[in-house]
């Protein structure tokens, strides 16, 4: 009665767990009126052929993401810190199981 | 975020393409690349959605429960493919509702093949064999498109298209083992769909001005004529195995080229159908428009229901 009905359904991101023991992986997006409908649509759209055993749906505008330009600030340091990698440490070949 | 100088951003984009890596939605990309990708993906999505109609018309008249179930699954897949693709287009900032409006208003195109009528049940088989076969030729290289979301959607689509082509060919094999009238029906459908299938690959290379840029951007991996030739070479032995004749007197093996030569395509027909004057253009768009209008109250009701449950006044 009051205000305007929003006809464009919001966008949801869909994540599917392919089988037990694996992570949920992003497979795409869809439009739905609410979370429940998003889950049903995700089932129809992304798991028509045994693609998964579990689905997550998340409102796209709830996703906070790093940008491609954040590369240096976010991802460069791990490259600098070679001591974080096991191959940084020299161990004689004669030492077993390490 | 966006204060990076354009030259540097462009260098990163070019390097990404050169190294055969994927461009992702939040990356900087030239306006032309973005516009071309939105157009390419939207046209592809529209084709999947409009492509539900020619075969959908046969669901209620499929000759057995098995064929009906197969056809339902196939048409549902086409809807799914359309939605994967609209999802990819939305990563570029396009809006799904806006794309649908552009389709309905005739401002964006879809594949010309769907403007031909499906006159008999044999057409369902021939669409699976030839039309989906041509689509597979076109789409397999697109799994390596430089635009990540499109490439990923194409991988999923190609897996499902294989079912589409095989069910069509199997349907035709069954009809060819039937009565003389059924065999004639198959040949008639092949005669009507062969040339439009060849047109699915688009105009000849000499008249395809955007090909060079699209190849440079790696959003197109082979030229129209290369893919058309590949399709002809694949189809000839399949036609022989089926026992049908492809309606082209000039079709023959050329040992020097290692390919089949084939006759001249009627390009004026392709131009006519693309510009809206095919046998079914008006009906296809009218049907899509009607579906959109008839579904409007459902979309509104679902939105109102969701708002009510959230406690927000609708």
Coordinates of C-alpha atoms in Angstrom, one line a residue:
Chain A
X1 CA 0.0 0.0 0.0
X2 CA 2.7 2.4 1.0
X3 CA 5.9 2.9 -0.9
X4 CA 6.9 1.2 -4.1
X5 CA 7.2 -2.6 -4.8
X6 CA 10.7 -3.3 -6.0
X7 CA 10.2 -5.6 -9.0
X8 CA 13.9 -6.4 -9.7
X9 CA 14.8 -9.3 -7.5
X10 CA 18.2 -9.0 -5.7
X11 CA 21.3 -10.8 -7.0
X12 CA 22.6 -13.9 -5.0
X13 CA 26.0 -15.6 -5.4
X14 CA 25.8 -19.4 -5.4
X15 CA 28.4 -21.8 -3.9
X16 CA 28.2 -25.6 -4.4
X17 CA 29.9 -28.4 -2.5
X18 CA 30.6 -31.0 -5.2
X19 CA 31.0 -33.9 -2.8
X20 CA 31.6 -34.5 0.9
X21 CA 35.1 -33.5 1.9
X22 CA 35.4 -30.6 -0.6
X23 CA 35.0 -26.9 -0.1
X24 CA 32.0 -25.0 -1.4
X25 CA 33.0 -23.4 -4.7
X26 CA 31.5 -20.3 -6.3
X27 CA 29.5 -21.4 -9.4
X28 CA 27.6 -18.2 -10.5
X29 CA 24.8 -16.0 -9.5
X30 CA 21.0 -15.8 -9.9
X31 CA 18.1 -13.5 -9.1
X32 CA 15.5 -14.3 -6.4
X33 CA 13.0 -12.6 -4.2
X34 CA 14.5 -13.9 -1.0
X35 CA 17.0 -16.5 0.4
X36 CA 14.6 -19.4 0.3
X37 CA 13.8 -18.8 -3.4
X38 CA 17.5 -18.3 -4.1
X39 CA 18.2 -21.7 -2.7
X40 CA 15.5 -23.4 -4.8
X41 CA 16.6 -21.6 -7.9
X42 CA 20.2 -22.6 -7.2
X43 CA 19.1 -26.2 -7.0
X44 CA 17.3 -26.0 -10.3
X45 CA 20.0 -24.0 -12.1
X46 CA 23.3 -25.3 -10.8
X47 CA 22.7 -28.9 -9.7
X48 CA 20.7 -30.6 -12.4
X49 CA 23.2 -33.4 -12.8
X50 CA 24.7 -34.5 -9.5
X51 CA 26.9 -31.4 -9.4
X52 CA 26.6 -31.1 -5.6
X53 CA 25.6 -32.2 -2.2
X54 CA 25.2 -28.8 -0.5
X55 CA 24.5 -25.3 -1.6
X56 CA 25.1 -21.9 -0.1
X57 CA 23.5 -18.7 -1.3
X58 CA 24.7 -15.2 -0.3
X59 CA 23.3 -11.8 -1.2
X60 CA 25.8 -10.4 -3.7
X61 CA 25.8 -7.0 -2.0
X62 CA 26.9 -8.7 1.3
X63 CA 30.1 -9.8 -0.3
X64 CA 33.1 -7.7 0.5
X65 CA 36.0 -8.3 -1.9
X66 CA 39.5 -7.1 -2.4
X67 CA 40.0 -5.2 -5.6
X68 CA 42.6 -6.1 -8.4
X69 CA 44.4 -2.8 -7.5
X70 CA 44.8 -3.9 -3.9
X71 CA 47.3 -6.5 -5.1
X72 CA 50.4 -5.0 -3.6
X73 CA 48.9 -4.2 -0.2
X74 CA 47.2 -7.5 0.1
X75 CA 49.2 -10.1 -1.6
X76 CA 52.8 -8.9 -2.2
X77 CA 54.1 -9.5 1.4
X78 CA 53.9 -13.3 1.2
X79 CA 56.2 -13.2 -1.8
X80 CA 58.8 -11.1 0.2
X81 CA 58.7 -13.4 3.2
X82 CA 60.6 -16.3 1.8
X83 CA 61.2 -17.6 5.4
X84 CA 57.5 -18.6 5.4
X85 CA 58.2 -21.4 2.9
X86 CA 59.7 -24.7 3.9
X87 CA 62.2 -24.6 1.0
X88 CA 63.9 -21.6 2.6
X89 CA 65.6 -23.9 5.1
X90 CA 68.6 -26.0 4.0
X91 CA 68.6 -29.5 5.6
X92 CA 71.2 -32.1 4.6
X93 CA 69.9 -34.9 2.4
X94 CA 71.0 -37.4 4.9
X95 CA 68.4 -36.3 7.4
X96 CA 65.3 -38.5 6.8
X97 CA 61.6 -37.6 7.0
X98 CA 61.8 -33.8 7.0
Chain B
X1 CA 41.4 1.9 -6.5
X2 CA 40.8 3.8 -9.7
X3 CA 43.6 6.3 -9.4
X4 CA 45.9 4.1 -11.3
X5 CA 47.0 5.8 -14.5
X6 CA 45.2 4.4 -17.6
X7 CA 48.4 3.5 -19.5
X8 CA 49.5 1.2 -16.6
X9 CA 46.1 -0.4 -16.4
X10 CA 46.0 -1.0 -20.1
X11 CA 49.5 -2.6 -20.0
X12 CA 48.3 -5.0 -17.3
X13 CA 45.2 -5.8 -19.4
X14 CA 47.3 -6.4 -22.5
X15 CA 49.8 -8.6 -20.6
X16 CA 47.0 -10.6 -19.1
X17 CA 45.6 -11.4 -22.6
X18 CA 49.1 -12.0 -24.1
X19 CA 49.9 -14.5 -21.3
X20 CA 46.6 -16.3 -22.0
X21 CA 45.4 -15.5 -18.5
X22 CA 41.7 -14.6 -17.8
X23 CA 40.3 -11.1 -17.4
X24 CA 38.1 -11.0 -14.3
X25 CA 35.1 -8.7 -13.7
X26 CA 36.8 -6.2 -11.3
X27 CA 39.9 -5.8 -13.5
X28 CA 40.3 -2.7 -15.6
X29 CA 39.4 -3.3 -19.2
X30 CA 38.9 -1.1 -22.3
X31 CA 35.4 0.2 -22.8
X32 CA 35.3 -1.5 -26.2
X33 CA 36.1 -4.9 -24.6
X34 CA 33.4 -4.5 -22.0
X35 CA 30.8 -3.4 -24.5
X36 CA 31.7 -6.2 -26.9
X37 CA 31.6 -8.8 -24.1
X38 CA 28.3 -7.6 -22.9
X39 CA 26.9 -7.7 -26.4
X40 CA 28.4 -11.2 -27.1
X41 CA 27.2 -12.7 -23.9
X42 CA 23.7 -11.1 -24.0
X43 CA 23.2 -12.3 -27.6
X44 CA 24.2 -15.7 -26.6
X45 CA 21.9 -15.7 -23.5
X46 CA 19.0 -14.4 -25.7
X47 CA 19.7 -17.3 -28.2
X48 CA 19.4 -19.9 -25.4
X49 CA 16.1 -18.3 -24.1
X50 CA 14.5 -17.9 -27.6
X51 CA 15.9 -21.3 -28.5
X52 CA 13.5 -22.9 -26.0
X53 CA 10.6 -22.2 -28.3
X54 CA 11.1 -24.3 -31.5
X55 CA 11.5 -27.5 -29.5
X56 CA 9.3 -26.5 -26.6
X57 CA 6.4 -26.5 -29.1
X58 CA 6.8 -30.3 -29.4
X59 CA 6.9 -31.2 -25.7
X60 CA 3.1 -31.8 -25.5
X61 CA 3.2 -33.8 -28.8
X62 CA 6.3 -35.9 -28.2
X63 CA 5.4 -39.5 -29.3
X64 CA 6.3 -41.2 -26.0
X65 CA 6.9 -40.5 -22.3
X66 CA 10.6 -41.1 -22.8
X67 CA 10.9 -38.6 -25.6
X68 CA 8.8 -36.1 -23.6
X69 CA 11.0 -36.4 -20.6
X70 CA 14.1 -36.0 -22.7
X71 CA 12.7 -32.9 -24.4
X72 CA 11.6 -31.4 -21.1
X73 CA 15.2 -31.9 -19.7
X74 CA 16.7 -30.4 -22.9
X75 CA 14.5 -27.3 -22.9
X76 CA 15.1 -26.9 -19.2
X77 CA 18.9 -26.9 -20.0
X78 CA 18.4 -24.2 -22.6
X79 CA 16.8 -22.0 -19.9
X80 CA 19.7 -22.9 -17.6
X81 CA 22.2 -21.9 -20.2
X82 CA 20.5 -18.6 -20.7
X83 CA 20.6 -17.9 -17.0
X84 CA 24.3 -18.9 -16.6
X85 CA 25.0 -16.4 -19.4
X86 CA 22.9 -13.5 -18.0
X87 CA 24.8 -14.2 -14.7
X88 CA 28.1 -13.7 -16.6
X89 CA 26.8 -10.5 -18.3
X90 CA 25.9 -9.1 -14.9
X91 CA 29.5 -9.4 -13.7
X92 CA 30.2 -6.7 -16.3
X93 CA 27.7 -4.3 -14.9
X94 CA 24.8 -5.2 -17.2
X95 CA 21.4 -5.6 -15.7
X96 CA 19.4 -8.8 -16.4
X97 CA 16.0 -7.0 -16.6
X98 CA 17.5 -4.4 -18.9
X99 CA 18.9 -7.1 -21.2
X100 CA 15.5 -8.8 -21.3
X101 CA 13.9 -5.5 -22.3
X102 CA 16.4 -5.0 -25.0
X103 CA 15.6 -8.4 -26.4
X104 CA 11.9 -7.9 -26.3
X105 CA 12.1 -4.5 -27.9
X106 CA 14.3 -5.9 -30.7
X107 CA 17.3 -3.9 -29.7
X108 CA 19.6 -6.9 -29.2
X109 CA 19.8 -9.9 -31.4
X110 CA 19.7 -13.7 -31.0
X111 CA 20.9 -16.5 -33.3
X112 CA 19.0 -16.4 -36.6
X113 CA 18.6 -20.2 -36.5
X114 CA 15.7 -19.9 -34.1
X115 CA 13.6 -18.0 -36.7
X116 CA 12.8 -21.1 -38.6
X117 CA 9.8 -23.2 -37.8
X118 CA 9.8 -26.8 -36.4
X119 CA 7.3 -28.5 -38.8
X120 CA 7.6 -32.2 -37.7
X121 CA 9.0 -34.2 -34.8
X122 CA 12.0 -35.0 -37.0
X123 CA 12.9 -31.3 -36.6
X124 CA 13.5 -32.0 -32.9
X125 CA 16.1 -34.6 -33.9
X126 CA 17.7 -32.5 -36.6
X127 CA 18.0 -29.5 -34.2
X128 CA 19.8 -31.7 -31.7
X129 CA 22.1 -33.1 -34.3
X130 CA 22.9 -30.2 -36.6
X131 CA 21.9 -27.0 -34.7
X132 CA 23.4 -28.1 -31.4
X133 CA 26.3 -29.7 -33.3
X134 CA 27.0 -26.3 -34.9
X135 CA 26.6 -24.6 -31.5
X136 CA 29.1 -27.0 -30.0
X137 CA 31.7 -26.2 -32.8
X138 CA 31.2 -22.5 -31.9
X139 CA 31.2 -22.9 -28.2
X140 CA 34.0 -25.3 -27.4
X141 CA 36.7 -22.7 -28.3
X142 CA 34.8 -20.1 -26.2
X143 CA 35.7 -22.2 -23.1
X144 CA 39.0 -20.4 -23.6
X145 CA 37.5 -17.0 -23.9
X146 CA 39.7 -14.4 -22.2
X147 CA 36.8 -13.2 -20.1
X148 CA 36.8 -15.5 -17.1
X149 CA 33.0 -15.7 -16.2
X150 CA 32.1 -16.3 -19.8
X151 CA 34.7 -19.0 -20.2
X152 CA 33.5 -20.7 -17.0
X153 CA 29.8 -20.6 -18.1
X154 CA 30.8 -22.1 -21.5
X155 CA 32.5 -25.0 -19.8
X156 CA 29.3 -25.9 -18.0
X157 CA 27.2 -25.4 -21.1
X158 CA 29.4 -27.5 -23.4
X159 CA 29.2 -30.4 -21.0
X160 CA 25.4 -30.3 -21.3
X161 CA 25.3 -29.7 -25.0
X162 CA 26.8 -33.1 -25.6
X163 CA 23.6 -34.7 -24.3
X164 CA 21.6 -32.4 -26.6
X165 CA 23.4 -33.5 -29.7
X166 CA 23.4 -37.2 -28.9
X167 CA 19.7 -37.3 -28.0
X168 CA 18.9 -35.7 -31.4
X169 CA 21.1 -38.1 -33.3
X170 CA 19.6 -41.1 -31.5
X171 CA 16.1 -39.8 -32.2
X172 CA 16.9 -39.7 -35.9
X173 CA 18.5 -43.1 -35.9
X174 CA 15.3 -44.5 -34.4
X175 CA 13.2 -42.8 -37.1
X176 CA 15.5 -44.0 -39.8
X177 CA 14.8 -47.6 -38.6
X178 CA 11.1 -46.9 -38.8
X179 CA 8.7 -46.6 -41.8
X180 CA 9.4 -45.1 -45.2
X181 CA 7.3 -42.1 -44.2
X182 CA 9.5 -41.5 -41.1
X183 CA 12.7 -41.7 -43.2
X184 CA 11.2 -39.1 -45.6
X185 CA 10.4 -36.9 -42.6
X186 CA 14.0 -37.1 -41.5
X187 CA 15.3 -36.2 -44.9
X188 CA 12.9 -33.4 -45.3
X189 CA 14.0 -31.9 -41.9
X190 CA 17.7 -32.3 -42.9
X191 CA 16.9 -30.5 -46.2
X192 CA 15.4 -27.6 -44.4
X193 CA 17.9 -27.2 -41.5
X194 CA 21.3 -27.9 -43.3
X195 CA 21.8 -24.4 -44.8
X196 CA 20.5 -22.4 -41.9
X197 CA 22.9 -24.5 -39.7
X198 CA 25.8 -23.4 -41.9
X199 CA 24.7 -19.8 -41.5
X200 CA 25.0 -20.1 -37.7
X201 CA 28.7 -19.5 -38.0
X202 CA 28.0 -15.9 -39.3
X203 CA 29.1 -14.1 -42.4
X204 CA 32.2 -15.1 -44.4
X205 CA 35.5 -13.9 -43.0
X206 CA 35.9 -11.3 -45.7
X207 CA 32.7 -9.6 -44.5
X208 CA 33.2 -10.0 -40.7
X209 CA 34.9 -6.7 -39.8
X210 CA 35.0 -7.3 -36.0
X211 CA 36.8 -10.7 -36.2
X212 CA 40.4 -9.2 -36.1
X213 CA 39.7 -7.3 -32.9
X214 CA 37.9 -10.2 -31.3
X215 CA 40.7 -12.5 -32.1
X216 CA 43.3 -10.1 -30.7
X217 CA 41.2 -9.9 -27.5
X218 CA 41.0 -13.7 -27.5
X219 CA 37.2 -13.6 -27.1
X220 CA 37.0 -15.3 -30.5
X221 CA 39.5 -18.2 -31.1
X222 CA 38.8 -19.2 -34.7
X223 CA 37.3 -17.4 -37.7
X224 CA 33.7 -18.0 -38.9
X225 CA 34.9 -19.9 -42.0
X226 CA 37.3 -22.1 -40.0
X227 CA 34.5 -23.2 -37.7
X228 CA 32.1 -23.7 -40.6
X229 CA 34.6 -25.9 -42.4
X230 CA 35.1 -28.0 -39.2
X231 CA 31.3 -28.4 -38.8
X232 CA 30.9 -29.6 -42.5
X233 CA 33.8 -32.1 -42.1
X234 CA 32.3 -33.5 -38.9
X235 CA 28.7 -33.7 -40.3
X236 CA 29.4 -35.6 -43.6
X237 CA 30.3 -38.9 -42.0
X238 CA 27.5 -38.5 -39.5
X239 CA 25.0 -38.0 -42.4
X240 CA 26.4 -41.1 -44.1
X241 CA 26.0 -43.2 -40.9
X242 CA 22.4 -42.0 -40.6
X243 CA 21.6 -42.7 -44.2
X244 CA 20.5 -39.1 -45.2
X245 CA 21.7 -36.9 -48.0
X246 CA 23.0 -33.4 -47.2
X247 CA 21.2 -31.0 -49.7
X248 CA 24.3 -29.7 -51.5
X249 CA 25.3 -31.0 -54.9
X250 CA 28.7 -29.3 -54.6
X251 CA 29.6 -31.1 -51.4
X252 CA 32.6 -33.4 -52.0
X253 CA 35.9 -34.4 -50.4
X254 CA 38.9 -32.4 -51.6
X255 CA 42.0 -34.5 -51.0
X256 CA 44.3 -31.5 -51.7
X257 CA 42.8 -29.4 -49.0
X258 CA 42.1 -32.3 -46.7
X259 CA 38.6 -30.8 -46.3
X260 CA 35.2 -31.0 -47.9
X261 CA 34.3 -28.4 -50.5
X262 CA 30.7 -27.2 -50.2
X263 CA 28.4 -24.9 -52.2
X264 CA 27.8 -21.2 -51.8
X265 CA 25.6 -20.1 -48.9
X266 CA 22.7 -17.8 -49.6
X267 CA 23.9 -14.8 -47.7
X268 CA 21.0 -12.7 -48.7
X269 CA 18.8 -15.1 -46.7
X270 CA 21.0 -14.8 -43.6
X271 CA 20.9 -11.0 -43.9
X272 CA 17.1 -11.1 -44.3
X273 CA 16.6 -13.3 -41.3
X274 CA 19.0 -11.3 -39.1
X275 CA 17.3 -8.1 -40.0
X276 CA 14.0 -9.5 -38.7
X277 CA 12.3 -10.9 -41.9
X278 CA 12.7 -14.6 -41.2
X279 CA 9.7 -17.0 -41.1
X280 CA 9.3 -16.8 -37.3
X281 CA 11.0 -13.6 -36.1
X282 CA 7.8 -11.8 -35.1
X283 CA 6.3 -14.9 -33.4
X284 CA 9.4 -15.6 -31.4
X285 CA 9.6 -12.1 -30.0
X286 CA 5.8 -11.9 -29.4
X287 CA 6.0 -15.2 -27.4
X288 CA 8.9 -13.9 -25.3
X289 CA 7.1 -10.6 -24.6
X290 CA 3.9 -12.5 -23.6
X291 CA 5.9 -14.7 -21.3
X292 CA 7.5 -11.7 -19.7
X293 CA 4.1 -9.9 -19.3
X294 CA 2.3 -13.0 -18.0
X295 CA 5.0 -13.6 -15.4
X296 CA 5.0 -10.0 -14.1
X297 CA 2.4 -10.6 -11.4
X298 CA 4.4 -13.6 -10.1
X299 CA 7.6 -11.6 -9.8
X300 CA 5.7 -8.8 -8.1
X301 CA 3.9 -11.2 -5.7
X302 CA 7.2 -12.9 -4.8
X303 CA 8.9 -9.6 -4.1
X304 CA 5.9 -8.4 -2.0
X305 CA 5.9 -11.7 -0.1
X306 CA 9.7 -11.5 0.6
X307 CA 9.3 -7.9 1.8
X308 CA 6.4 -8.9 4.1
X309 CA 8.4 -11.7 5.7
X310 CA 11.2 -9.3 6.3
X311 CA 8.8 -6.9 8.0
X312 CA 9.4 -4.2 5.4
X313 CA 6.2 -2.6 4.1
X314 CA 5.8 -3.4 0.4

